XYZ file of C-alpha atoms in Angstrom:
746
model
C 6.905 66.142 51.762
C 9.199 64.729 54.425
C 6.491 62.354 55.860
C 5.834 60.889 52.116
C 9.579 60.280 51.979
C 9.495 58.312 55.420
C 7.075 55.893 54.076
C 8.527 55.737 50.636
C 6.111 57.698 48.593
C 7.464 60.479 46.151
C 5.174 63.321 44.877
C 5.149 63.799 41.208
C 4.486 67.091 39.686
C 3.722 65.482 36.105
C 0.219 64.844 35.404
C -0.919 61.384 34.826
C -1.250 60.504 31.120
C -4.363 58.440 30.304
C -6.202 57.377 27.118
C -9.636 58.702 26.498
C -12.414 58.487 24.044
C -14.551 60.972 22.295
C -18.331 59.979 21.952
C -20.363 60.544 18.967
C -22.747 63.505 19.157
C -26.439 62.932 18.571
C -28.268 64.176 15.586
C -30.644 67.070 16.605
C -33.607 67.382 14.234
C -35.676 70.561 14.100
C -38.949 71.026 12.481
C -37.360 72.113 9.244
C -33.812 71.014 9.278
C -31.156 69.410 11.233
C -28.826 71.472 13.586
C -25.269 71.767 12.762
C -23.649 70.615 16.162
C -20.039 71.732 16.638
C -18.471 70.523 19.707
C -21.551 70.296 21.780
C -22.927 73.658 20.417
C -25.597 74.864 17.900
C -27.683 77.710 16.837
C -31.398 78.471 16.758
C -31.315 80.684 13.726
C -33.792 79.830 11.051
C -35.006 76.995 13.036
C -38.449 75.803 13.629
C -38.942 73.899 16.800
C -39.918 70.390 16.248
C -43.014 70.456 18.449
C -44.021 73.992 18.996
C -46.045 74.804 22.020
C -48.970 77.148 21.970
C -49.251 80.503 24.127
C -52.994 80.477 24.225
C -53.236 83.328 26.722
C -50.582 85.646 28.818
C -50.603 88.346 31.371
C -47.718 91.185 31.551
C -46.172 92.851 34.444
C -43.682 95.868 33.866
C -41.546 96.783 36.553
C -39.228 98.826 34.519
C -38.878 102.410 35.126
C -39.348 103.487 31.696
C -42.247 101.115 30.648
C -40.281 99.393 27.642
C -41.858 95.760 28.160
C -44.012 96.392 25.268
C -41.110 96.589 22.674
C -39.717 93.429 24.125
C -42.679 91.464 23.986
C -43.528 92.400 20.327
C -39.827 91.486 19.313
C -40.426 88.035 21.388
C -43.732 87.277 19.705
C -42.382 87.838 16.226
C -39.464 85.468 17.121
C -41.810 82.901 18.636
C -43.889 82.722 15.529
C -40.558 82.237 13.338
C -39.931 79.248 15.422
C -43.408 77.927 14.756
C -44.949 78.964 18.286
C -48.648 79.613 18.019
C -49.610 82.863 19.763
C -53.309 83.260 21.132
C -55.981 82.165 18.691
C -58.541 84.457 17.154
C -57.119 87.662 18.403
C -54.448 89.933 17.160
C -51.457 89.746 19.578
C -50.717 93.321 19.647
C -54.385 94.302 20.657
C -54.249 91.625 23.362
C -51.001 93.162 24.655
C -52.516 96.586 24.916
C -55.345 95.172 27.051
C -53.542 92.917 29.394
C -50.384 95.279 29.936
C -50.075 96.132 33.569
C -47.318 98.675 34.654
C -47.371 100.046 38.436
C -45.634 103.111 37.023
C -48.593 103.812 34.781
C -51.105 103.363 37.428
C -49.203 105.516 39.733
C -49.420 103.166 42.521
C -46.671 102.080 44.860
C -45.675 98.600 44.034
C -42.194 97.092 45.105
C -41.517 93.886 43.485
C -38.900 92.885 45.978
C -41.777 92.531 48.789
C -44.335 90.128 48.916
C -47.085 92.470 49.048
C -45.677 94.203 45.945
C -45.419 91.003 43.917
C -48.886 89.913 44.936
C -50.544 92.970 44.127
C -48.833 93.190 40.722
C -49.783 89.650 40.083
C -53.343 90.000 40.984
C -54.022 93.219 38.763
C -52.233 91.576 35.805
C -54.194 88.255 36.209
C -57.329 89.978 36.695
C -56.774 92.070 33.445
C -55.948 88.891 31.536
C -58.907 87.191 32.640
C -61.159 89.942 31.881
C -59.876 89.966 28.279
C -59.214 86.337 27.425
C -62.051 84.598 29.613
C -64.781 87.361 29.754
C -64.008 89.316 26.745
C -65.000 92.733 28.500
C -63.275 94.550 25.547
C -65.588 92.662 23.210
C -62.458 91.921 21.091
C -63.691 88.397 20.253
C -67.452 89.334 19.941
C -66.580 91.869 17.304
C -64.778 89.309 15.191
C -67.517 86.561 15.754
C -65.014 84.569 17.470
C -64.221 82.845 20.919
C -61.298 82.338 23.158
C -59.748 78.877 22.608
C -58.630 76.993 25.665
C -58.730 73.623 27.538
C -61.160 72.368 30.311
C -61.327 69.605 32.816
C -64.484 67.742 33.505
C -65.694 66.744 36.838
C -64.664 63.218 36.080
C -61.222 64.086 34.919
C -61.531 64.263 31.038
C -59.836 66.966 29.345
C -60.652 68.642 26.002
C -60.163 71.816 23.979
C -63.032 74.291 24.526
C -64.402 77.712 23.443
C -65.660 80.079 25.951
C -68.939 81.554 25.777
C -68.657 84.673 28.020
C -72.190 85.797 27.642
C -73.205 82.853 29.847
C -72.009 83.300 33.279
C -74.033 81.943 36.126
C -74.408 83.359 39.659
C -71.873 80.890 41.091
C -69.279 82.116 38.673
C -69.428 79.332 36.168
C -68.959 80.066 32.624
C -70.179 78.562 29.314
C -68.138 76.435 27.096
C -68.431 74.600 23.818
C -66.463 71.310 23.129
C -65.410 69.642 20.063
C -68.057 67.626 18.279
C -66.121 64.397 19.057
C -66.345 65.150 22.803
C -70.077 66.404 23.215
C -71.866 67.803 20.384
C -74.573 70.222 21.937
C -73.599 73.646 22.835
C -76.865 75.414 23.776
C -80.314 74.906 24.828
C -82.822 76.902 22.953
C -86.532 77.443 23.212
C -88.491 76.720 19.975
C -92.020 76.707 19.978
C -92.292 76.500 23.787
C -90.066 73.651 23.950
C -86.487 73.119 24.907
C -83.847 71.720 22.295
C -80.444 70.687 22.526
C -78.481 72.285 19.697
C -75.019 73.034 18.381
C -73.918 76.421 17.481
C -72.439 76.665 13.814
C -70.915 79.331 11.777
C -72.069 80.132 8.071
C -69.314 81.575 6.113
C -69.018 82.772 2.330
C -66.304 81.215 0.099
C -64.437 83.228 -2.383
C -66.929 82.077 -4.943
C -69.712 83.556 -2.770
C -71.274 80.209 -2.096
C -72.183 79.635 1.591
C -71.109 76.685 3.731
C -71.870 75.908 7.362
C -68.558 74.995 9.569
C -67.953 74.068 13.125
C -66.970 76.850 15.486
C -63.470 75.028 15.973
C -62.759 75.443 12.276
C -63.529 79.141 12.233
C -60.329 80.931 12.413
C -59.448 84.790 12.741
C -55.794 85.717 12.182
C -54.413 89.047 11.284
C -57.781 90.474 10.216
C -58.534 87.434 7.955
C -61.083 84.718 8.369
C -60.182 81.117 7.560
C -61.874 77.895 7.376
C -59.930 74.940 8.599
C -60.195 71.734 6.430
C -59.926 68.022 7.360
C -56.658 67.876 5.893
C -55.130 70.692 7.941
C -55.336 73.348 5.013
C -57.336 76.236 5.382
C -59.122 78.627 2.993
C -59.908 82.349 3.278
C -63.707 82.871 3.976
C -65.947 85.828 5.118
C -68.173 85.671 8.009
C -71.878 85.667 7.247
C -74.180 84.521 10.389
C -74.596 81.948 13.255
C -77.272 79.030 13.189
C -78.147 76.501 15.578
C -77.939 72.975 14.211
C -80.042 70.048 15.932
C -79.052 66.517 15.937
C -81.264 65.517 13.071
C -79.398 68.281 10.921
C -82.104 70.835 11.182
C -80.780 74.488 11.147
C -82.476 77.301 12.888
C -81.594 80.890 12.430
C -81.347 83.163 15.476
C -84.528 85.097 14.571
C -86.848 81.924 15.044
C -85.376 81.086 18.397
C -86.601 82.380 21.798
C -84.221 82.148 24.744
C -80.970 80.317 24.660
C -78.436 79.246 27.349
C -75.166 77.535 27.391
C -75.512 73.888 27.822
C -72.098 73.267 29.486
C -71.027 75.488 32.425
C -67.612 74.995 34.016
C -65.847 76.379 37.248
C -62.958 78.441 35.887
C -61.128 78.328 39.297
C -60.014 74.728 38.421
C -61.920 73.337 35.384
C -60.424 75.859 33.103
C -56.774 75.982 32.050
C -55.120 78.859 33.933
C -53.557 81.879 31.970
C -50.663 80.124 29.835
C -47.753 82.548 30.907
C -46.719 85.499 33.335
C -44.472 87.689 31.416
C -42.354 89.678 33.887
C -40.203 92.616 32.673
C -37.712 93.480 35.392
C -35.560 96.546 35.652
C -32.428 94.907 37.117
C -31.247 91.345 37.869
C -32.167 91.519 41.526
C -32.086 88.056 43.269
C -34.729 88.874 45.746
C -37.170 90.405 43.355
C -36.492 87.272 41.251
C -37.641 85.042 44.151
C -40.609 86.866 44.986
C -41.699 86.640 41.367
C -41.194 82.893 41.509
C -42.700 82.275 44.785
C -46.007 84.197 43.664
C -45.807 82.240 40.368
C -45.335 78.876 41.548
C -46.618 78.555 45.197
C -49.573 81.070 45.284
C -50.856 81.463 41.454
C -50.018 78.418 39.736
C -49.058 80.194 36.637
C -45.553 79.661 35.070
C -43.510 82.918 34.767
C -40.771 84.095 32.225
C -38.756 86.878 33.477
C -36.777 89.365 31.257
C -34.182 91.773 32.745
C -34.181 95.127 30.861
C -30.482 95.763 31.437
C -29.667 92.524 29.521
C -32.145 92.924 26.717
C -31.228 96.494 26.058
C -27.608 95.615 26.046
C -27.898 92.835 23.314
C -26.533 93.340 19.892
C -28.899 90.843 18.395
C -32.124 91.078 20.217
C -33.752 88.678 18.031
C -31.073 85.975 19.277
C -31.789 87.042 22.652
C -35.628 86.382 22.179
C -34.921 83.130 20.542
C -33.482 81.889 23.846
C -36.525 83.157 25.670
C -38.711 81.489 23.211
C -36.914 78.107 23.846
C -37.510 78.588 27.393
C -41.162 79.280 26.971
C -41.772 76.299 24.585
C -40.304 73.958 27.341
C -42.455 75.692 30.125
C -45.559 75.389 27.830
C -45.160 71.716 27.234
C -47.949 69.289 28.184
C -49.208 66.005 27.170
C -51.510 67.491 24.764
C -49.112 69.469 22.710
C -46.127 67.318 23.195
C -43.799 70.522 22.929
C -40.082 70.136 22.479
C -37.312 72.025 20.844
C -35.719 69.385 18.799
C -36.003 65.479 18.346
C -32.816 63.666 19.243
C -31.807 60.856 16.732
C -29.619 58.207 18.323
C -28.340 55.284 16.559
C -30.575 56.164 13.693
C -33.681 56.037 15.843
C -35.842 58.839 17.285
C -35.053 59.279 20.876
C -32.072 58.343 23.214
C -30.736 54.638 22.568
C -31.467 51.982 25.433
C -34.296 54.449 27.075
C -36.433 53.819 24.149
C -36.199 50.208 24.056
C -38.492 49.550 26.846
C -40.616 52.021 29.170
C -37.883 53.807 31.191
C -38.310 56.297 33.877
C -35.398 58.646 34.136
C -35.378 60.467 37.622
C -33.026 63.140 38.764
C -32.961 64.437 42.518
C -30.858 67.026 43.982
C -31.082 69.068 47.258
C -30.388 72.668 48.418
C -29.571 73.189 52.024
C -30.108 76.305 54.328
C -27.406 77.514 56.579
C -27.325 76.452 60.232
C -28.404 73.145 61.703
C -31.948 74.351 62.021
C -32.578 75.056 58.655
C -34.416 73.073 56.141
C -33.379 70.991 52.995
C -35.202 71.750 49.738
C -35.477 68.475 47.383
C -36.189 69.067 43.672
C -37.276 66.048 41.739
C -37.465 65.480 37.988
C -38.544 62.746 35.559
C -38.194 62.634 31.845
C -41.511 61.850 30.104
C -40.469 61.104 26.626
C -37.827 58.794 24.906
C -36.002 61.632 24.118
C -35.583 63.015 27.855
C -36.566 66.589 26.869
C -40.030 66.783 28.265
C -39.836 66.797 31.925
C -42.084 67.131 35.023
C -40.911 68.171 38.464
C -41.813 68.066 42.118
C -40.433 69.849 45.276
C -40.328 68.664 48.830
C -38.897 70.217 52.134
C -37.431 68.443 55.138
C -35.398 69.365 58.097
C -31.657 69.549 57.318
C -30.227 66.231 56.034
C -27.904 65.168 53.097
C -30.009 62.207 52.250
C -33.855 61.990 51.839
C -36.081 60.255 54.313
C -37.649 57.175 53.134
C -41.099 58.541 53.343
C -40.201 61.630 51.397
C -38.499 59.848 48.923
C -41.588 57.396 48.485
C -43.682 60.614 48.049
C -41.244 62.081 45.394
C -41.087 58.752 43.608
C -45.100 58.524 43.488
C -45.611 61.877 42.191
C -43.101 61.416 39.458
C -44.671 58.208 38.650
C -47.995 59.688 38.235
C -46.718 62.346 35.839
C -44.912 59.665 33.744
C -48.015 57.406 33.702
C -50.178 60.329 32.653
C -47.919 61.227 30.052
C -46.982 57.854 28.460
C -50.030 55.752 29.704
C -47.456 53.091 30.527
C -45.857 51.558 33.693
C -42.006 51.697 33.735
C -40.160 48.515 33.571
C -36.828 50.114 34.142
C -35.511 52.943 36.563
C -32.577 55.169 35.725
C -32.133 57.289 38.914
C -29.644 60.006 38.712
C -28.670 61.509 42.314
C -26.528 64.709 42.926
C -25.186 65.889 46.273
C -24.217 62.799 47.679
C -20.792 62.092 49.103
C -19.100 58.696 49.099
C -19.716 58.275 52.685
C -23.686 58.335 52.099
C -23.620 55.689 49.343
C -24.785 53.075 51.472
C -27.514 55.214 53.062
C -28.854 56.070 49.525
C -29.104 52.191 48.756
C -30.645 51.190 52.013
C -33.135 54.359 52.528
C -33.792 56.091 49.137
C -33.594 53.054 46.805
C -35.588 51.109 49.269
C -38.328 53.847 49.055
C -38.307 53.741 45.449
C -38.974 49.790 45.564
C -41.556 50.023 48.165
C -43.535 52.938 46.197
C -43.668 50.820 42.993
C -44.767 47.634 45.091
C -47.563 49.644 46.786
C -48.364 50.938 43.199
C -48.783 47.108 41.925
C -50.905 46.186 44.827
C -53.295 49.196 44.404
C -53.605 48.831 40.454
C -53.320 44.874 40.145
C -55.953 43.256 42.287
C -54.866 40.140 43.943
C -51.231 40.745 43.068
C -48.831 39.019 45.505
C -45.016 38.682 45.157
C -43.942 35.011 44.891
C -40.450 35.733 46.182
C -40.417 34.433 49.873
C -38.081 37.188 50.835
C -39.887 40.109 49.681
C -41.851 40.743 52.561
C -44.256 43.370 50.905
C -41.371 45.917 50.678
C -40.549 45.268 46.896
C -37.621 43.377 45.316
C -35.840 42.721 42.314
C -38.556 40.459 40.941
C -41.795 42.346 41.416
C -40.735 46.226 40.996
C -38.947 47.780 37.943
C -35.195 47.238 37.677
C -33.278 49.939 39.059
C -29.837 51.714 37.988
C -28.508 54.237 40.387
C -25.908 56.826 39.172
C -24.430 59.338 41.594
C -23.143 62.461 39.832
C -20.114 64.008 41.706
C -18.933 67.569 40.878
C -16.895 68.196 44.046
C -13.602 66.517 43.052
C -10.073 67.776 42.205
C -9.419 65.981 38.754
C -9.230 67.940 35.703
C -8.596 66.486 32.143
C -6.789 68.379 29.486
C -5.493 67.152 26.164
C -1.902 66.552 25.535
C -1.875 68.817 22.465
C -3.395 72.198 22.372
C -7.032 71.810 21.815
C -9.694 74.797 21.913
C -7.737 76.595 24.597
C -6.557 73.620 26.579
C -10.081 71.976 26.807
C -10.893 68.408 25.780
C -13.711 68.317 23.336
C -17.371 67.763 24.103
C -17.957 63.948 24.815
C -14.548 63.213 26.248
C -14.852 59.989 28.395
C -12.158 58.660 30.829
C -13.141 55.188 32.164
C -9.740 53.440 33.007
C -6.604 53.867 35.063
C -7.594 56.526 37.451
C -10.849 54.530 38.574
C -9.472 51.017 38.318
C -9.605 50.575 41.892
C -13.221 51.703 42.254
C -14.301 49.463 39.407
C -12.477 46.364 40.821
C -14.972 46.626 43.808
C -17.832 45.641 41.473
C -20.164 47.658 43.747
C -22.823 48.240 41.219
C -23.531 44.474 40.335
C -21.925 42.756 43.355
C -25.020 42.290 45.425
C -27.597 41.940 42.365
C -29.242 38.446 42.645
C -28.515 36.082 39.541
C -31.007 33.546 40.758
C -33.979 32.834 38.586
C -36.769 31.337 40.749
C -38.595 30.101 37.792
C -42.009 32.197 38.240
C -40.901 35.211 36.356
C -42.486 36.335 33.249
C -41.102 39.849 32.857
C -37.320 39.093 33.771
C -34.701 37.596 31.520
C -31.099 37.240 32.882
C -28.254 38.564 30.850
C -25.883 36.168 29.537
C -22.100 36.858 30.417
C -22.787 39.730 32.486
C -19.819 42.275 32.151
C -19.764 43.706 35.691
C -16.143 44.708 36.196
C -17.261 48.364 37.117
C -19.243 51.098 35.599
C -17.898 54.267 36.908
C -16.527 57.134 34.610
C -15.568 60.581 34.101
C -17.137 62.671 31.421
C -17.040 65.816 29.960
C -20.204 66.686 28.241
C -19.942 70.508 27.667
C -17.566 72.336 25.079
C -15.073 74.376 26.885
C -15.611 78.335 26.674
C -13.107 79.753 29.213
C -10.776 78.246 31.745
C -10.209 74.364 31.829
C -13.466 72.314 31.674
C -14.065 70.100 34.691
C -15.643 66.666 34.241
C -18.358 65.039 36.391
C -17.491 61.815 38.065
C -20.353 59.332 37.462
C -20.350 56.651 40.238
C -22.832 53.736 39.585
C -23.500 52.073 42.941
C -26.293 49.787 41.531
C -27.125 48.406 38.222
C -29.768 45.923 38.112
C -30.299 46.595 34.396
C -26.790 45.103 33.583
C -27.887 41.691 35.018
C -31.652 41.506 34.078
C -33.830 42.461 31.090
C -37.643 43.486 31.322
C -38.077 41.979 27.817
C -35.969 39.192 25.862
C -33.222 40.130 23.716
C -32.926 41.632 20.908
C -35.997 43.588 22.086
C -34.039 44.977 25.103
C -30.254 45.087 25.995
C -28.289 45.226 29.142
C -27.136 48.565 30.326
C -23.366 48.014 29.868
C -20.866 50.781 30.740
C -20.520 51.909 27.242
C -24.335 52.123 26.746
C -24.792 54.184 30.002
C -21.917 56.588 28.735
C -23.436 57.349 25.553
C -27.248 57.841 26.819
C -25.608 60.015 29.689
C -23.812 62.189 27.129
C -26.782 62.383 24.759
C -28.973 63.445 27.528
C -26.842 66.526 28.170
C -28.123 67.813 24.680
C -31.768 67.959 26.028
C -31.581 71.202 28.180
C -34.549 73.076 27.021
C -32.750 76.465 28.066
C -29.694 76.569 26.002
C -28.519 75.544 22.664
C -25.479 73.651 24.099
C -24.559 70.271 25.644
C -24.545 71.220 29.529
C -22.061 69.886 32.087
C -24.797 68.592 34.416
C -27.629 66.374 33.080
C -30.826 68.292 32.452
C -32.841 65.991 34.603
C -30.461 67.003 37.562
C -29.789 70.543 36.405
C -33.769 71.273 36.689
C -33.863 69.715 39.920
C -31.183 71.742 41.265
C -32.514 74.965 40.003
C -35.880 74.070 41.393
C -34.562 73.279 44.862
C -32.501 76.494 44.886
C -35.398 78.475 43.905
C -37.503 76.838 46.559
C -34.949 77.609 49.101
C -34.731 81.199 48.229
C -38.285 81.734 49.048
C -38.920 78.942 51.589
C -38.219 81.120 54.699
C -40.760 83.616 53.616
C -43.389 80.838 53.404
C -42.339 79.526 56.684
C -42.585 82.892 58.291
C -46.027 83.257 57.053
C -47.272 80.089 58.068
C -47.807 78.720 54.605
C -46.096 75.507 55.256
C -45.522 74.100 58.749
C -43.405 71.364 59.951
C -44.697 67.963 61.143
C -42.758 65.023 62.428
C -41.475 62.247 60.402
C -42.011 58.636 61.328
C -40.511 58.579 64.797
C -40.512 54.622 64.702
C -37.750 54.844 62.056
C -34.087 55.209 63.555
C -33.133 56.923 60.073
C -35.253 59.748 61.079
C -33.608 60.326 64.357
C -31.104 63.035 64.404
C -28.286 63.585 67.015
C -27.619 67.024 68.514
C -24.538 68.455 69.846
C -25.490 67.855 73.332
C -25.903 64.188 72.653
C -29.826 64.007 72.458
C -31.774 62.750 69.555
C -34.691 64.531 68.044
C -37.079 63.376 65.224
C -36.509 64.684 61.860
C -39.470 66.942 60.194
C -41.067 67.262 56.896
C -43.111 70.164 55.839
C -46.632 70.241 54.541
C -48.928 73.058 53.268
C -50.548 74.852 56.267
C -54.153 73.754 55.099
C -52.998 70.133 55.989
C -51.745 70.805 59.493
C -54.929 69.733 61.098
C -54.351 66.194 59.929
C -51.126 65.902 61.968
C -52.756 67.170 65.407
C -52.588 64.809 68.267
C -56.393 65.142 68.791
C -56.999 63.851 65.088
C -58.150 60.466 65.836
C -61.637 60.591 64.499
C -61.921 57.368 62.024
C -64.518 59.183 59.822
C -61.850 62.059 58.983
C -60.315 61.021 55.684
C -56.574 61.865 55.716
C -55.320 62.846 52.301
C -52.171 60.709 51.117
C -48.674 61.921 52.171
C -47.576 62.464 48.552
C -50.514 65.050 48.102
C -49.884 66.933 51.241
C -45.989 67.087 51.038
C -46.063 68.794 47.487
C -44.896 72.093 47.810
C -46.102 73.251 44.106
C -49.581 71.874 43.988
C -50.362 73.859 40.997
C -47.804 72.009 38.914
C -48.408 68.639 40.399
C -50.657 66.089 38.954
C -53.147 66.162 41.714
C -56.616 67.656 41.543
C -58.543 67.645 44.813
C -61.961 68.759 42.994
C -62.278 65.637 40.846
C -65.161 63.489 41.860
C -64.205 60.275 40.280
C -60.653 58.753 40.472
C -58.944 58.680 37.292
C -55.714 56.909 36.105
C -54.715 53.282 36.710
C -58.082 51.864 36.973
C -59.213 53.767 40.122
C -55.914 53.492 41.800
C -54.645 57.248 41.402
C -57.161 59.426 43.373
C -57.676 62.892 42.254
C -55.023 62.955 39.596
C -54.956 64.311 36.159
C -52.404 65.312 33.254
C -50.633 68.526 34.758
C -51.372 71.571 32.392
C -47.756 72.979 33.285
C -45.580 70.133 34.508
C -42.277 72.075 34.041
C -41.169 74.802 36.324
C -37.499 75.629 36.362
C -36.692 76.011 32.697
């Protein structure tokens, strides 16, 4: 205090009074009604999800002492159906539960879930039981009801469609027979008829309530709760009785089984990669133990490629309203089961009277979020989680995970790999290339802002420049200063928002409001940040020059670039004092340029950015409230934290290995305490270690792309090494396909 007085400063104990504004909450539309949103909070009671996902199969591991998982799962299934979610088709859920249920306690086998061996054993046993029941019908549950297990499969050229499994036809190589929809490929069987082979389709003859018989397609024959239904073209269904099977040839001739000789399935697939995996692993834990949880997630994500949903017995048994608890679990599962085919989502967001979030729905906009988790000590690693919003409402997401040597910023080549993976997810989901990028970054201090712009943003540009050169034959940027690294004129327009949580500013209302908390949606963008905004950092260096050759760039007239930073409290306060997040906009090309002429697209002003950031806080598919951190960042943070929890186990078991980053780049050099410099490292899965050996100089060895090798969770990535023909952007995205389960950390 004495020092302050000497230089003429006086410390005041009075808080600074500011003017704030409260943004309008979005309208949340469920399948049957709108949610009643109060201070960023709403309820799932009697709500049907806007786009319910389907649980086509499941496996169960019960780690509880008393074996009470079945009670929980029965309750959960009932709640899921009330929210509109579909359970496994053509089988009674309770019978399926009895057959796939696995409990180490009942088997009287030692199994410790907090160890890798214990988790592996439990997963293997549970998955095996689920495959035997659903895929191979060893219990004859499907055969006894004249139905088939319904799933999805991928052809060797990457096309994906629904399928019905034919477990009676399994080859010596382990391939299994399938039926495809008529619109995809009509023949299902090859039969012998009078000494000749004939391609036919299996059909079902059913009896209507008036006892007339009709022939329907197997995909239109449904068994549910001991009743048969025939699905109509308009989506309705009628009760029927099963009569018999027949084969139908292309000319419409039908053949009874009694007139047919030998038969075989016409289409066989490899279930190890062509058949969608078991949809969900339901894990019932005795206690909320972090080590056990990490082992479950590691086994689920890294080794088995099956999403998992955990429930803790201590929590479930203590609930007053078990249905409400199961509703929250159902919401999580609906999010995890989302894919490009079911478009699953809990609710639709209506902003400014339109479906989707304002501004984002104007043009193809790729919203990315990246965060990092760091291990302790200098030799530890940094795990990077990345997420991308796949839809205009920013509720459907896909994710990726990378690991590097410890660093607070992301190396150029790793950021490029992350961007490429998230772009492939985005493209497979939307079938569009983005024209705008909205990049949210967490875990960055002010001293690293320039590094983020120089390294991470440059990597994003270079990635999209490379995508254009790969997918647009003959493309060259006419900007002479581009130098094949991407520029403002040939890559999507980029806005970078750094989200800072580590600050000492709290915002409280002058009058008493909800326990000394400001309401959800409170924005402060004046006075305390006037100096930062006066620097005009976001748009100061964005070129306003129009070279004249642009067909997809339109300059904004009267650009308002006085600064874009703001504080926002998106969450409704519960306990204590709500702390806002400080949003620092360090680049905003979307305020200066448009990808389409107005009024089709509009500039990203500070007011617009505040509104879309707030509305994105309502898209967290794990909670029925607006969250403090944006979901696209919160999911990334959770994924990075989960990866960090089990990374040391993978490293010790040599499942991931370090390889050097590009040693030519000074950005990849790290100075040690003794003054020497070392090159940073990235981690790849151990099967790719051979490609980084010094002796690997054979030009005949085709090295996989970097973004494929550095992906830590390959089963949840868009990469499929078995595909024979390149799918995607006219042959430019090798071995990729829409991911069955793009969402990891919900």
